[in-house]
PDB file of C-alpha atoms in Angstrom:
ATOM      1  CA  MET A   1      -8.555   0.256 -39.489  1.00 41.00           C
ATOM      2  CA  THR A   2     -10.202  -2.530 -37.414  1.00 44.00           C
ATOM      3  CA  TRP A   3      -7.188  -4.722 -38.196  1.00 47.00           C
ATOM      4  CA  LEU A   4      -4.704  -1.640 -37.211  1.00 45.00           C
ATOM      5  CA  VAL A   5      -6.684  -0.969 -33.888  1.00 44.00           C
ATOM      6  CA  TRP A   6      -6.592  -5.020 -33.143  1.00 46.00           C
ATOM      7  CA  ARG A   7      -2.757  -4.762 -33.690  1.00 51.00           C
ATOM      8  CA  GLN A   8      -2.189  -1.874 -31.491  1.00 50.00           C
ATOM      9  CA  HIS A   9      -4.095  -3.372 -28.652  1.00 50.00           C
ATOM     10  CA  ARG A  10      -1.535  -6.640 -29.489  1.00 54.00           C
ATOM     11  CA  ALA A  11       1.431  -4.573 -28.848  1.00 52.00           C
ATOM     12  CA  GLN A  12       0.106  -3.311 -25.895  1.00 54.00           C
ATOM     13  CA  PHE A  13      -0.567  -6.513 -24.223  1.00 52.00           C
ATOM     14  CA  TYR A  14       3.065  -7.821 -25.030  1.00 51.00           C
ATOM     15  CA  ALA A  15       4.496  -4.326 -23.955  1.00 54.00           C
ATOM     16  CA  GLY A  16       2.533  -5.021 -20.704  1.00 51.00           C
ATOM     17  CA  ALA A  17       3.944  -8.592 -20.441  1.00 54.00           C
ATOM     18  CA  ALA A  18       7.509  -7.438 -21.378  1.00 54.00           C
ATOM     19  CA  LEU A  19       7.143  -4.729 -18.524  1.00 54.00           C
ATOM     20  CA  LEU A  20       5.764  -7.006 -15.806  1.00 55.00           C
ATOM     21  CA  ALA A  21       8.831  -9.464 -16.726  1.00 57.00           C
ATOM     22  CA  ALA A  22      11.244  -6.410 -16.503  1.00 55.00           C
ATOM     23  CA  LEU A  23      10.059  -5.550 -12.938  1.00 57.00           C
ATOM     24  CA  ALA A  24      10.110  -8.807 -11.766  1.00 58.00           C
ATOM     25  CA  VAL A  25      14.124  -9.390 -12.934  1.00 56.00           C
ATOM     26  CA  LEU A  26      14.397  -6.032 -10.969  1.00 57.00           C
ATOM     27  CA  LEU A  27      13.005  -7.317  -8.039  1.00 58.00           C
ATOM     28  CA  VAL A  28      14.959 -10.465  -8.150  1.00 58.00           C
ATOM     29  CA  ILE A  29      18.147  -8.327  -8.682  1.00 57.00           C
ATOM     30  CA  THR A  30      17.191  -6.264  -5.804  1.00 60.00           C
ATOM     31  CA  GLY A  31      16.958  -8.858  -3.729  1.00 59.00           C
ATOM     32  CA  LEU A  32      20.327 -10.277  -4.309  1.00 60.00           C
ATOM     33  CA  GLN A  33      21.706  -6.750  -4.112  1.00 61.00           C
ATOM     34  CA  MET A  34      20.142  -6.438  -0.518  1.00 60.00           C
ATOM     35  CA  ALA A  35      21.124  -9.776   0.663  1.00 58.00           C
ATOM     36  CA  SER A  36      24.759  -9.062  -0.105  1.00 60.00           C
ATOM     37  CA  GLN A  37      24.475  -5.484   1.602  1.00 62.00           C
ATOM     38  CA  TYR A  38      23.082  -7.020   4.897  1.00 59.00           C
ATOM     39  CA  HIS A  39      25.473  -9.721   5.053  1.00 57.00           C
ATOM     40  CA  SER A  40      28.652  -7.567   4.143  1.00 63.00           C
ATOM     41  CA  ALA A  41      27.347  -4.886   6.561  1.00 60.00           C
ATOM     42  CA  LEU A  42      26.829  -7.503   9.351  1.00 56.00           C
ATOM     43  CA  VAL A  43      30.200  -9.061   8.777  1.00 57.00           C
ATOM     44  CA  THR A  44      31.665  -5.760   9.248  1.00 63.00           C
ATOM     45  CA  CYS A  45      29.896  -4.298  12.360  1.00 60.00           C
ATOM     46  CA  ALA A  46      30.328  -7.565  14.004  1.00 55.00           C
ATOM     47  CA  ALA A  47      34.278  -7.393  13.590  1.00 59.00           C
ATOM     48  CA  ASN A  48      34.097  -3.897  14.878  1.00 62.00           C
ATOM     49  CA  HIS A  49      31.433  -4.814  17.644  1.00 58.00           C
ATOM     50  CA  ASN A  50      29.524  -1.629  16.830  1.00 59.00           C
ATOM     51  CA  CYS A  51      26.012  -2.918  15.065  1.00 56.00           C
ATOM     52  CA  ALA A  52      24.131   0.143  16.811  1.00 52.00           C
ATOM     53  CA  ASN A  53      23.786   1.936  13.606  1.00 55.00           C
ATOM     54  CA  LEU A  54      23.324  -0.618  11.067  1.00 52.00           C
ATOM     55  CA  SER A  55      19.760  -0.097  10.625  1.00 51.00           C
ATOM     56  CA  SER A  56      20.370   3.584   9.902  1.00 50.00           C
ATOM     57  CA  THR A  57      22.903   2.907   7.303  1.00 51.00           C
ATOM     58  CA  LEU A  58      22.199  -0.257   5.504  1.00 51.00           C
ATOM     59  CA  PHE A  59      20.100  -0.104   2.310  1.00 48.00           C
ATOM     60  CA  LEU A  60      20.060   3.886   2.538  1.00 45.00           C
ATOM     61  CA  GLY A  61      23.005   4.643   0.075  1.00 45.00           C
ATOM     62  CA  SER A  62      21.439   2.724  -2.772  1.00 48.00           C
ATOM     63  CA  HIS A  63      18.850   5.424  -4.711  1.00 48.00           C
ATOM     64  CA  ALA A  64      18.139   2.475  -6.936  1.00 49.00           C
ATOM     65  CA  VAL A  65      16.686   0.341  -4.015  1.00 52.00           C
ATOM     66  CA  GLY A  66      14.615   3.192  -2.799  1.00 55.00           C
ATOM     67  CA  PHE A  67      13.235   3.954  -6.024  1.00 57.00           C
ATOM     68  CA  LEU A  68      12.407   0.085  -6.471  1.00 60.00           C
ATOM     69  CA  VAL A  69      10.573   0.064  -2.886  1.00 62.00           C
ATOM     70  CA  ILE A  70       8.368   2.963  -4.084  1.00 65.00           C
ATOM     71  CA  MET A  71       7.537   1.413  -7.669  1.00 68.00           C
ATOM     72  CA  THR A  72       6.374  -1.333  -6.364  1.00 74.00           C
ATOM     73  CA  LEU A  73       3.589  -0.046  -4.285  1.00 77.00           C
ATOM     74  CA  GLY A  74       2.165   0.852  -7.798  1.00 78.00           C
ATOM     75  CA  ALA A  75       3.042  -2.777  -9.168  1.00 79.00           C
ATOM     76  CA  PRO A  76      -0.375  -4.653  -8.752  1.00 84.00           C
ATOM     77  CA  ILE A  77      -2.253  -1.973 -10.884  1.00 85.00           C
ATOM     78  CA  LEU A  78      -0.097  -2.992 -14.072  1.00 83.00           C
ATOM     79  CA  VAL A  79      -1.740  -5.747 -15.037  1.00 84.00           C
ATOM     80  CA  GLY A  80      -5.413  -3.587 -14.717  1.00 86.00           C
ATOM     81  CA  LEU A  81      -3.759  -1.190 -17.152  1.00 85.00           C
ATOM     82  CA  PHE A  82      -2.264  -3.118 -19.601  1.00 83.00           C
ATOM     83  CA  TRP A  83      -4.566  -6.131 -19.542  1.00 84.00           C
ATOM     84  CA  GLY A  84      -7.891  -5.384 -17.851  1.00 86.00           C
ATOM     85  CA  ALA A  85      -8.956  -2.258 -19.180  1.00 86.00           C
ATOM     86  CA  PRO A  86      -8.472  -3.263 -23.163  1.00 86.00           C
ATOM     87  CA  LEU A  87     -10.093  -6.986 -22.278  1.00 85.00           C
ATOM     88  CA  VAL A  88     -13.835  -5.568 -22.911  1.00 83.00           C
ATOM     89  CA  ALA A  89     -12.955  -2.027 -24.389  1.00 81.00           C
ATOM     90  CA  ALA A  90     -10.630  -3.333 -27.018  1.00 78.00           C
ATOM     91  CA  GLU A  91     -13.116  -5.938 -28.638  1.00 77.00           C
ATOM     92  CA  LEU A  92     -16.126  -3.364 -28.461  1.00 76.00           C
ATOM     93  CA  GLU A  93     -13.531  -0.737 -30.332  1.00 75.00           C
ATOM     94  CA  THR A  94     -12.538  -3.218 -32.840  1.00 69.00           C
ATOM     95  CA  GLY A  95     -16.111  -4.398 -33.312  1.00 66.00           C
ATOM     96  CA  THR A  96     -14.778  -8.067 -32.899  1.00 63.00           C
ATOM     97  CA  SER A  97     -17.430  -8.378 -30.071  1.00 58.00           C
ATOM     98  CA  ASN A  98     -20.076  -8.561 -32.895  1.00 59.00           C
ATOM     99  CA  PHE A  99     -18.398 -11.862 -34.495  1.00 59.00           C
ATOM    100  CA  ALA A 100     -17.350 -13.404 -31.297  1.00 58.00           C
ATOM    101  CA  TRP A 101     -20.641 -13.102 -29.438  1.00 58.00           C
ATOM    102  CA  ALA A 102     -22.872 -14.177 -32.491  1.00 59.00           C
ATOM    103  CA  GLN A 103     -21.111 -17.285 -33.069  1.00 62.00           C
ATOM    104  CA  SER A 104     -21.253 -20.428 -30.845  1.00 65.00           C
ATOM    105  CA  VAL A 105     -19.587 -18.636 -27.746  1.00 67.00           C
ATOM    106  CA  THR A 106     -21.922 -16.990 -25.997  1.00 76.00           C
ATOM    107  CA  ARG A 107     -21.235 -13.699 -23.893  1.00 78.00           C
ATOM    108  CA  LYS A 108     -21.524 -15.190 -20.454  1.00 83.00           C
ATOM    109  CA  HIS A 109     -19.066 -18.154 -21.636  1.00 81.00           C
ATOM    110  CA  TRP A 110     -16.475 -15.422 -23.182  1.00 81.00           C
ATOM    111  CA  LEU A 111     -16.600 -13.287 -20.090  1.00 84.00           C
ATOM    112  CA  ALA A 112     -16.383 -16.264 -18.030  1.00 88.00           C
ATOM    113  CA  VAL A 113     -13.425 -17.404 -19.663  1.00 86.00           C
ATOM    114  CA  LYS A 114     -11.327 -14.392 -20.394  1.00 86.00           C
ATOM    115  CA  THR A 115     -12.240 -12.842 -16.778  1.00 91.00           C
ATOM    116  CA  GLY A 116     -11.274 -15.930 -14.886  1.00 91.00           C
ATOM    117  CA  TRP A 117      -7.914 -15.891 -16.814  1.00 88.00           C
ATOM    118  CA  MET A 118      -7.138 -12.275 -16.577  1.00 89.00           C
ATOM    119  CA  LEU A 119      -7.799 -12.800 -12.525  1.00 92.00           C
ATOM    120  CA  LEU A 120      -5.807 -15.640 -12.333  1.00 91.00           C
ATOM    121  CA  ALA A 121      -2.961 -13.754 -13.740  1.00 87.00           C
ATOM    122  CA  ALA A 122      -3.351 -10.909 -11.755  1.00 90.00           C
ATOM    123  CA  ALA A 123      -3.266 -13.202  -8.454  1.00 92.00           C
ATOM    124  CA  VAL A 124      -0.099 -15.006  -9.657  1.00 88.00           C
ATOM    125  CA  TRP A 125       1.531 -11.229 -10.431  1.00 84.00           C
ATOM    126  CA  GLY A 126       0.335 -10.194  -6.850  1.00 87.00           C
ATOM    127  CA  GLY A 127       1.857 -13.337  -5.256  1.00 88.00           C
ATOM    128  CA  VAL A 128       5.134 -12.930  -7.093  1.00 84.00           C
ATOM    129  CA  ILE A 129       5.088  -9.422  -6.068  1.00 81.00           C
ATOM    130  CA  SER A 130       4.586 -10.293  -2.568  1.00 83.00           C
ATOM    131  CA  ALA A 131       7.055 -13.302  -2.541  1.00 82.00           C
ATOM    132  CA  LEU A 132      10.349 -10.743  -3.842  1.00 77.00           C
ATOM    133  CA  VAL A 133       9.504  -8.344  -1.795  1.00 77.00           C
ATOM    134  CA  THR A 134       8.941 -10.192   1.569  1.00 76.00           C
ATOM    135  CA  TRP A 135      12.126 -11.784   0.421  1.00 74.00           C
ATOM    136  CA  TRP A 136      14.382  -9.298   0.116  1.00 68.00           C
ATOM    137  CA  SER A 137      12.943  -6.797   2.408  1.00 67.00           C
ATOM    138  CA  GLY A 138      13.028  -9.288   5.361  1.00 66.00           C
ATOM    139  CA  PRO A 139      16.635  -7.996   6.803  1.00 64.00           C
ATOM    140  CA  ASN A 140      15.652  -4.519   6.806  1.00 62.00           C
ATOM    141  CA  ASN A 141      12.164  -5.048   8.385  1.00 62.00           C
ATOM    142  CA  ALA A 142      14.084  -6.993  10.835  1.00 61.00           C
ATOM    143  CA  LEU A 143      16.261  -4.304  11.692  1.00 62.00           C
ATOM    144  CA  GLN A 144      13.767  -1.243  11.263  1.00 62.00           C
ATOM    145  CA  LEU A 145      10.728  -3.362  12.923  1.00 65.00           C
ATOM    146  CA  ASP A 146       8.779  -1.166  10.527  1.00 69.00           C
ATOM    147  CA  GLN A 147       6.596  -3.714   8.244  1.00 76.00           C
ATOM    148  CA  PHE A 148       3.356  -2.646   9.769  1.00 83.00           C
ATOM    149  CA  LYS A 149       3.929   0.762   9.031  1.00 80.00           C
ATOM    150  CA  PRO A 150       2.031   2.668   5.680  1.00 81.00           C
ATOM    151  CA  GLY A 151       4.218   1.439   2.757  1.00 78.00           C
ATOM    152  CA  ARG A 152       6.001  -1.505   4.358  1.00 81.00           C
ATOM    153  CA  PHE A 153       2.535  -2.886   5.038  1.00 88.00           C
ATOM    154  CA  ASP A 154       1.276  -2.448   1.301  1.00 88.00           C
ATOM    155  CA  ILE A 155       3.916  -4.127  -0.461  1.00 84.00           C
ATOM    156  CA  THR A 156       4.254  -7.692   1.574  1.00 85.00           C
ATOM    157  CA  GLY A 157       2.297 -10.208   3.057  1.00 88.00           C
ATOM    158  CA  ILE A 158      -1.009 -11.421   1.209  1.00 93.00           C
ATOM    159  CA  VAL A 159      -2.458  -7.799   0.210  1.00 94.00           C
ATOM    160  CA  PRO A 160      -0.340  -7.200  -3.099  1.00 92.00           C
ATOM    161  CA  VAL A 161      -2.511 -10.108  -4.387  1.00 94.00           C
ATOM    162  CA  ALA A 162      -5.649  -8.551  -3.174  1.00 95.00           C
ATOM    163  CA  TYR A 163      -4.517  -5.084  -4.982  1.00 95.00           C
ATOM    164  CA  ALA A 164      -3.694  -6.951  -8.337  1.00 93.00           C
ATOM    165  CA  LEU A 165      -6.948  -8.576  -8.280  1.00 95.00           C
ATOM    166  CA  PHE A 166      -8.976  -5.415  -7.561  1.00 96.00           C
ATOM    167  CA  GLY A 167      -6.867  -3.434 -10.106  1.00 94.00           C
ATOM    168  CA  MET A 168      -7.474  -6.157 -12.866  1.00 93.00           C
ATOM    169  CA  ALA A 169     -11.297  -6.075 -11.957  1.00 95.00           C
ATOM    170  CA  LEU A 170     -11.391  -2.121 -12.126  1.00 96.00           C
ATOM    171  CA  GLY A 171      -9.798  -2.143 -15.425  1.00 94.00           C
ATOM    172  CA  ILE A 172     -12.393  -4.794 -16.917  1.00 93.00           C
ATOM    173  CA  ALA A 173     -15.495  -2.927 -15.384  1.00 94.00           C
ATOM    174  CA  ALA A 174     -13.703   0.810 -16.652  1.00 94.00           C
ATOM    175  CA  GLY A 175     -13.327  -0.866 -19.973  1.00 91.00           C
ATOM    176  CA  ALA A 176     -17.040  -2.569 -20.193  1.00 90.00           C
ATOM    177  CA  ALA A 177     -18.444   0.883 -18.749  1.00 92.00           C
ATOM    178  CA  ILE A 178     -16.452   3.357 -21.251  1.00 91.00           C
ATOM    179  CA  ARG A 179     -15.908   1.235 -24.054  1.00 87.00           C
ATOM    180  CA  ARG A 180     -12.571   2.650 -25.043  1.00 88.00           C
ATOM    181  CA  THR A 181      -9.249   1.578 -23.928  1.00 86.00           C
ATOM    182  CA  LEU A 182      -7.037   4.962 -22.988  1.00 88.00           C
ATOM    183  CA  PRO A 183     -10.007   6.779 -21.201  1.00 91.00           C
ATOM    184  CA  ALA A 184     -10.375   3.174 -19.416  1.00 92.00           C
ATOM    185  CA  VAL A 185      -6.639   3.098 -18.605  1.00 90.00           C
ATOM    186  CA  ALA A 186      -7.079   6.478 -17.137  1.00 93.00           C
ATOM    187  CA  VAL A 187     -10.056   5.847 -14.885  1.00 95.00           C
ATOM    188  CA  THR A 188      -8.440   2.663 -13.873  1.00 94.00           C
ATOM    189  CA  LEU A 189      -5.199   4.560 -12.882  1.00 92.00           C
ATOM    190  CA  GLY A 190      -7.262   7.361 -10.981  1.00 94.00           C
ATOM    191  CA  GLY A 191      -9.393   4.749  -9.402  1.00 95.00           C
ATOM    192  CA  PHE A 192      -6.959   2.447  -7.893  1.00 95.00           C
ATOM    193  CA  ILE A 193      -4.902   5.359  -6.404  1.00 93.00           C
ATOM    194  CA  ALA A 194      -8.041   7.091  -4.999  1.00 95.00           C
ATOM    195  CA  VAL A 195      -9.466   3.848  -3.287  1.00 96.00           C
ATOM    196  CA  ARG A 196      -6.045   2.710  -1.979  1.00 94.00           C
ATOM    197  CA  THR A 197      -5.163   6.258  -0.820  1.00 93.00           C
ATOM    198  CA  LEU A 198      -8.833   6.488   1.201  1.00 95.00           C
ATOM    199  CA  ILE A 199      -8.581   2.910   2.412  1.00 95.00           C
ATOM    200  CA  ALA A 200      -5.144   3.465   3.705  1.00 93.00           C
ATOM    201  CA  LEU A 201      -5.702   6.688   5.421  1.00 92.00           C
ATOM    202  CA  LEU A 202      -9.132   6.701   6.845  1.00 93.00           C
ATOM    203  CA  ALA A 203      -9.954   2.645   7.234  1.00 94.00           C
ATOM    204  CA  ARG A 204      -6.991   1.297   8.190  1.00 94.00           C
ATOM    205  CA  PRO A 205      -6.098   2.701  11.142  1.00 92.00           C
ATOM    206  CA  HIS A 206      -9.708   1.602  12.280  1.00 92.00           C
ATOM    207  CA  TYR A 207     -10.032  -1.968  11.473  1.00 95.00           C
ATOM    208  CA  ILE A 208      -9.540  -2.866  15.125  1.00 94.00           C
ATOM    209  CA  SER A 209      -9.617  -0.351  18.183  1.00 94.00           C
ATOM    210  CA  ALA A 210      -6.165   0.906  18.662  1.00 92.00           C
ATOM    211  CA  ILE A 211      -4.747   0.872  21.991  1.00 92.00           C
ATOM    212  CA  THR A 212      -4.113   4.144  23.935  1.00 92.00           C
ATOM    213  CA  VAL A 213      -1.870   4.161  26.789  1.00 91.00           C
ATOM    214  CA  THR A 214      -1.595   7.459  28.833  1.00 89.00           C
ATOM    215  CA  TYR A 215       1.507   8.270  31.250  1.00 87.00           C
ATOM    216  CA  LYS A 216       2.691  11.174  33.579  1.00 85.00           C
ATOM    217  CA  LEU A 217       4.319  13.864  31.269  1.00 78.00           C
ATOM    218  CA  LEU A 218       7.183  14.071  33.414  1.00 76.00           C
ATOM    219  CA  GLY A 219       8.039  10.378  32.489  1.00 77.00           C
ATOM    220  CA  SER A 220       8.311   8.868  29.419  1.00 78.00           C
ATOM    221  CA  TYR A 221       6.721   5.975  27.290  1.00 82.00           C
ATOM    222  CA  THR A 222       7.380   3.895  24.518  1.00 82.00           C
ATOM    223  CA  PRO A 223       4.999   1.849  22.601  1.00 82.00           C
ATOM    224  CA  PRO A 224       6.088  -2.138  22.192  1.00 80.00           C
ATOM    225  CA  THR A 225       8.515  -3.158  19.346  1.00 78.00           C
ATOM    226  CA  SER A 226       6.942  -3.156  15.850  1.00 81.00           C
ATOM    227  CA  ALA A 227       3.759  -1.135  16.894  1.00 87.00           C
ATOM    228  CA  TRP A 228       2.270   1.068  14.413  1.00 90.00           C
ATOM    229  CA  GLN A 229       2.062   4.565  16.046  1.00 89.00           C
ATOM    230  CA  ILE A 230      -1.101   6.110  14.892  1.00 90.00           C
ATOM    231  CA  ALA A 231      -1.035   9.210  17.392  1.00 88.00           C
ATOM    232  CA  GLN A 232       0.806  11.001  20.187  1.00 86.00           C
ATOM    233  CA  GLY A 233       0.135  14.503  22.114  1.00 85.00           C
ATOM    234  CA  VAL A 234      -0.319  15.854  25.537  1.00 86.00           C
ATOM    235  CA  LEU A 235      -3.771  15.771  27.368  1.00 87.00           C
ATOM    236  CA  GLY A 236      -4.495  18.667  29.862  1.00 83.00           C
ATOM    237  CA  PRO A 237      -5.538  18.897  33.420  1.00 84.00           C
ATOM    238  CA  ASN A 238      -9.347  18.071  32.439  1.00 84.00           C
ATOM    239  CA  GLY A 239      -8.488  15.296  30.077  1.00 80.00           C
ATOM    240  CA  GLN A 240      -8.906  17.375  26.652  1.00 84.00           C
ATOM    241  CA  ALA A 241      -5.804  17.001  23.775  1.00 83.00           C
ATOM    242  CA  ILE A 242      -3.661  20.015  24.043  1.00 82.00           C
ATOM    243  CA  PRO A 243      -3.181  21.469  20.491  1.00 82.00           C
ATOM    244  CA  ALA A 244       0.226  21.271  19.284  1.00 76.00           C
ATOM    245  CA  PRO A 245       2.429  24.446  19.711  1.00 75.00           C
ATOM    246  CA  ASN A 246       3.219  27.019  17.270  1.00 75.00           C
ATOM    247  CA  GLY A 247       5.657  28.574  19.323  1.00 66.00           C
ATOM    248  CA  ALA A 248       7.526  28.539  22.568  1.00 66.00           C
ATOM    249  CA  ALA A 249       6.827  25.366  24.811  1.00 69.00           C
ATOM    250  CA  VAL A 250       7.776  23.213  27.244  1.00 71.00           C
ATOM    251  CA  ASP A 251       7.615  19.190  26.796  1.00 70.00           C
ATOM    252  CA  ASN A 252       5.149  20.221  24.154  1.00 75.00           C
ATOM    253  CA  ILE A 253       2.816  22.158  25.940  1.00 78.00           C
ATOM    254  CA  PRO A 254       2.102  25.736  24.920  1.00 80.00           C
ATOM    255  CA  LEU A 255       3.413  28.421  27.388  1.00 75.00           C
ATOM    256  CA  SER A 256       0.042  29.784  27.543  1.00 76.00           C
ATOM    257  CA  TYR A 257      -1.046  26.699  29.490  1.00 78.00           C
ATOM    258  CA  LEU A 258       1.660  27.353  31.979  1.00 77.00           C
ATOM    259  CA  PRO A 259       2.519  29.244  34.664  1.00 78.00           C
ATOM    260  CA  ALA A 260       4.935  31.997  34.000  1.00 74.00           C
ATOM    261  CA  SER A 261       7.858  30.524  35.825  1.00 69.00           C
ATOM    262  CA  CYS A 262       8.207  28.126  33.184  1.00 74.00           C
ATOM    263  CA  ALA A 263       8.737  30.813  30.442  1.00 69.00           C
ATOM    264  CA  GLY A 264      12.228  31.875  31.636  1.00 63.00           C
ATOM    265  CA  PRO A 265      14.500  28.715  31.862  1.00 57.00           C
ATOM    266  CA  ALA A 266      15.532  26.528  28.950  1.00 55.00           C
ATOM    267  CA  GLN A 267      13.145  23.576  28.591  1.00 52.00           C
ATOM    268  CA  GLY A 268      15.289  21.051  30.041  1.00 53.00           C
ATOM    269  CA  ALA A 269      15.884  23.129  33.232  1.00 56.00           C
ATOM    270  CA  ALA A 270      12.190  24.202  33.385  1.00 59.00           C
ATOM    271  CA  ARG A 271      11.238  20.726  35.055  1.00 61.00           C
ATOM    272  CA  VAL A 272      13.574  21.572  38.016  1.00 60.00           C
ATOM    273  CA  VAL A 273      11.721  24.775  38.935  1.00 70.00           C
ATOM    274  CA  PRO A 274       9.106  23.873  41.566  1.00 75.00           C
ATOM    275  CA  SER A 275       5.959  25.591  40.369  1.00 75.00           C
ATOM    276  CA  CYS A 276       6.926  24.576  36.450  1.00 78.00           C
ATOM    277  CA  SER A 277       7.224  21.123  37.747  1.00 78.00           C
ATOM    278  CA  GLN A 278       4.164  21.082  39.813  1.00 80.00           C
ATOM    279  CA  ALA A 279       2.162  22.429  36.979  1.00 79.00           C
ATOM    280  CA  LEU A 280       3.630  20.043  34.242  1.00 78.00           C
ATOM    281  CA  ALA A 281       2.742  17.035  36.830  1.00 81.00           C
ATOM    282  CA  ARG A 282      -0.919  17.821  35.752  1.00 84.00           C
ATOM    283  CA  PHE A 283      -0.540  16.951  32.152  1.00 84.00           C
ATOM    284  CA  HIS A 284      -0.464  13.590  30.839  1.00 86.00           C
ATOM    285  CA  GLY A 285       1.243  11.892  27.490  1.00 85.00           C
ATOM    286  CA  PHE A 286      -0.934   9.783  25.434  1.00 89.00           C
ATOM    287  CA  VAL A 287       0.428   7.410  22.164  1.00 91.00           C
ATOM    288  CA  THR A 288      -2.004   5.409  20.362  1.00 91.00           C
ATOM    289  CA  TYR A 289      -0.997   2.630  18.582  1.00 91.00           C
ATOM    290  CA  GLN A 290      -1.691  -0.968  16.706  1.00 92.00           C
ATOM    291  CA  PRO A 291       0.297  -3.510  18.571  1.00 91.00           C
ATOM    292  CA  ALA A 292       2.531  -5.700  15.724  1.00 87.00           C
ATOM    293  CA  SER A 293       0.528  -8.709  16.846  1.00 89.00           C
ATOM    294  CA  ARG A 294      -1.981  -7.421  14.743  1.00 92.00           C
ATOM    295  CA  PHE A 295      -0.193  -7.418  11.577  1.00 92.00           C
ATOM    296  CA  TRP A 296      -1.755 -10.448   9.945  1.00 93.00           C
ATOM    297  CA  ALA A 297      -5.368  -9.644  11.275  1.00 95.00           C
ATOM    298  CA  PHE A 298      -5.061  -6.520   9.085  1.00 96.00           C
ATOM    299  CA  GLN A 299      -3.618  -7.987   5.862  1.00 95.00           C
ATOM    300  CA  GLY A 300      -6.474 -10.348   5.924  1.00 96.00           C
ATOM    301  CA  ILE A 301      -9.335  -7.413   6.793  1.00 96.00           C
ATOM    302  CA  GLU A 302      -7.765  -5.103   4.000  1.00 96.00           C
ATOM    303  CA  ALA A 303      -7.127  -8.235   1.532  1.00 96.00           C
ATOM    304  CA  GLY A 304     -10.836  -8.927   2.145  1.00 97.00           C
ATOM    305  CA  ILE A 305     -11.934  -5.835   1.567  1.00 97.00           C
ATOM    306  CA  PHE A 306      -9.847  -5.722  -2.052  1.00 97.00           C
ATOM    307  CA  VAL A 307     -11.561  -9.088  -3.058  1.00 97.00           C
ATOM    308  CA  VAL A 308     -14.843  -8.119  -2.188  1.00 97.00           C
ATOM    309  CA  LEU A 309     -14.367  -4.723  -4.112  1.00 97.00           C
ATOM    310  CA  ALA A 310     -12.879  -6.903  -7.236  1.00 96.00           C
ATOM    311  CA  ALA A 311     -15.888  -9.173  -6.919  1.00 96.00           C
ATOM    312  CA  ALA A 312     -18.348  -6.335  -7.130  1.00 96.00           C
ATOM    313  CA  LEU A 313     -16.535  -4.944 -10.080  1.00 96.00           C
ATOM    314  CA  ILE A 314     -17.084  -8.167 -11.874  1.00 95.00           C
ATOM    315  CA  ALA A 315     -20.801  -8.327 -11.188  1.00 95.00           C
ATOM    316  CA  VAL A 316     -20.958  -4.781 -12.509  1.00 94.00           C
ATOM    317  CA  THR A 317     -18.871  -5.826 -15.900  1.00 93.00           C
ATOM    318  CA  ALA A 318     -21.225  -8.920 -16.223  1.00 92.00           C
ATOM    319  CA  VAL A 319     -24.467  -6.727 -16.065  1.00 91.00           C
ATOM    320  CA  LEU A 320     -22.904  -4.174 -18.403  1.00 89.00           C
ATOM    321  CA  VAL A 321     -21.596  -6.949 -20.760  1.00 86.00           C
ATOM    322  CA  LEU A 322     -24.647  -9.466 -20.871  1.00 82.00           C
ATOM    323  CA  ARG A 323     -27.456  -6.733 -20.993  1.00 80.00           C
ATOM    324  CA  ARG A 324     -25.580  -4.350 -23.386  1.00 67.00           C
ATOM    325  CA  ASP A 325     -27.624  -4.642 -27.000  1.00 57.00           C
ATOM    326  CA  ALA A 326     -28.778  -7.877 -26.038  1.00 51.00           C
TER     327      ALA A 326
END
């Protein structure tokens, strides 16, 4: 039975390696495809003197490309699922830990060597993801100016390396705590998704205080190019935020906040009604955003958070392994 379990874990290791290699090849192929699309579209629109819609048409016709972008968001966790979770759990399941740790190799030395190589592999994998995605998404980011937005931010720069380190450390810790490979894989996947989601939604927008700009509602304001817009809305005369309208409204202001003269004309014509225009002048719009110049600062902060989490998980693993049945 032990031999069969060992063979299963070995097959899982090679299956994981094959999957990672296949995904890397797909990323390279995608890069070549997108580079070809970009240059062809650029030549065509330049010849026609009409490149205004280039950003909206480029890449969107390829469903495979869009699917691969979504897949790339989860790529850093693959090393944790296929290599991290079984690292300690497989040894405990098969009983080989009793032999390995009873010989000249101490638990501390075994854990340091194994964990060190696994973390190095995770860092390399995260670097490969980042390099390939940054390469082939460069033209698209340059056109749409959205690399700071959620989804794009997560697959470029240095954060994929930190995500991969965290995924690997989470898998190793889960395997050491649960001592069974399949449950450890499930916990690793669920934990990775939960932590990534919580940090992206709750923590990331507040790494650095966002900039809020208010402007007269009868005017307009557009955040700087490539900025990450976090919120926008309308402020009433008392400075309080106006709730989003559920029904009829003028300039996103519910009619209950406006005089009756605003209810009759169409939205565009309501501004020219003197009493309505005077009422609208008392309201202000606001936009809250993170400027594009903070992109690398945010990358560094988020990468640091996940590296610290990875270090904490490795420390927990060391305590579990070194003190268990010692």
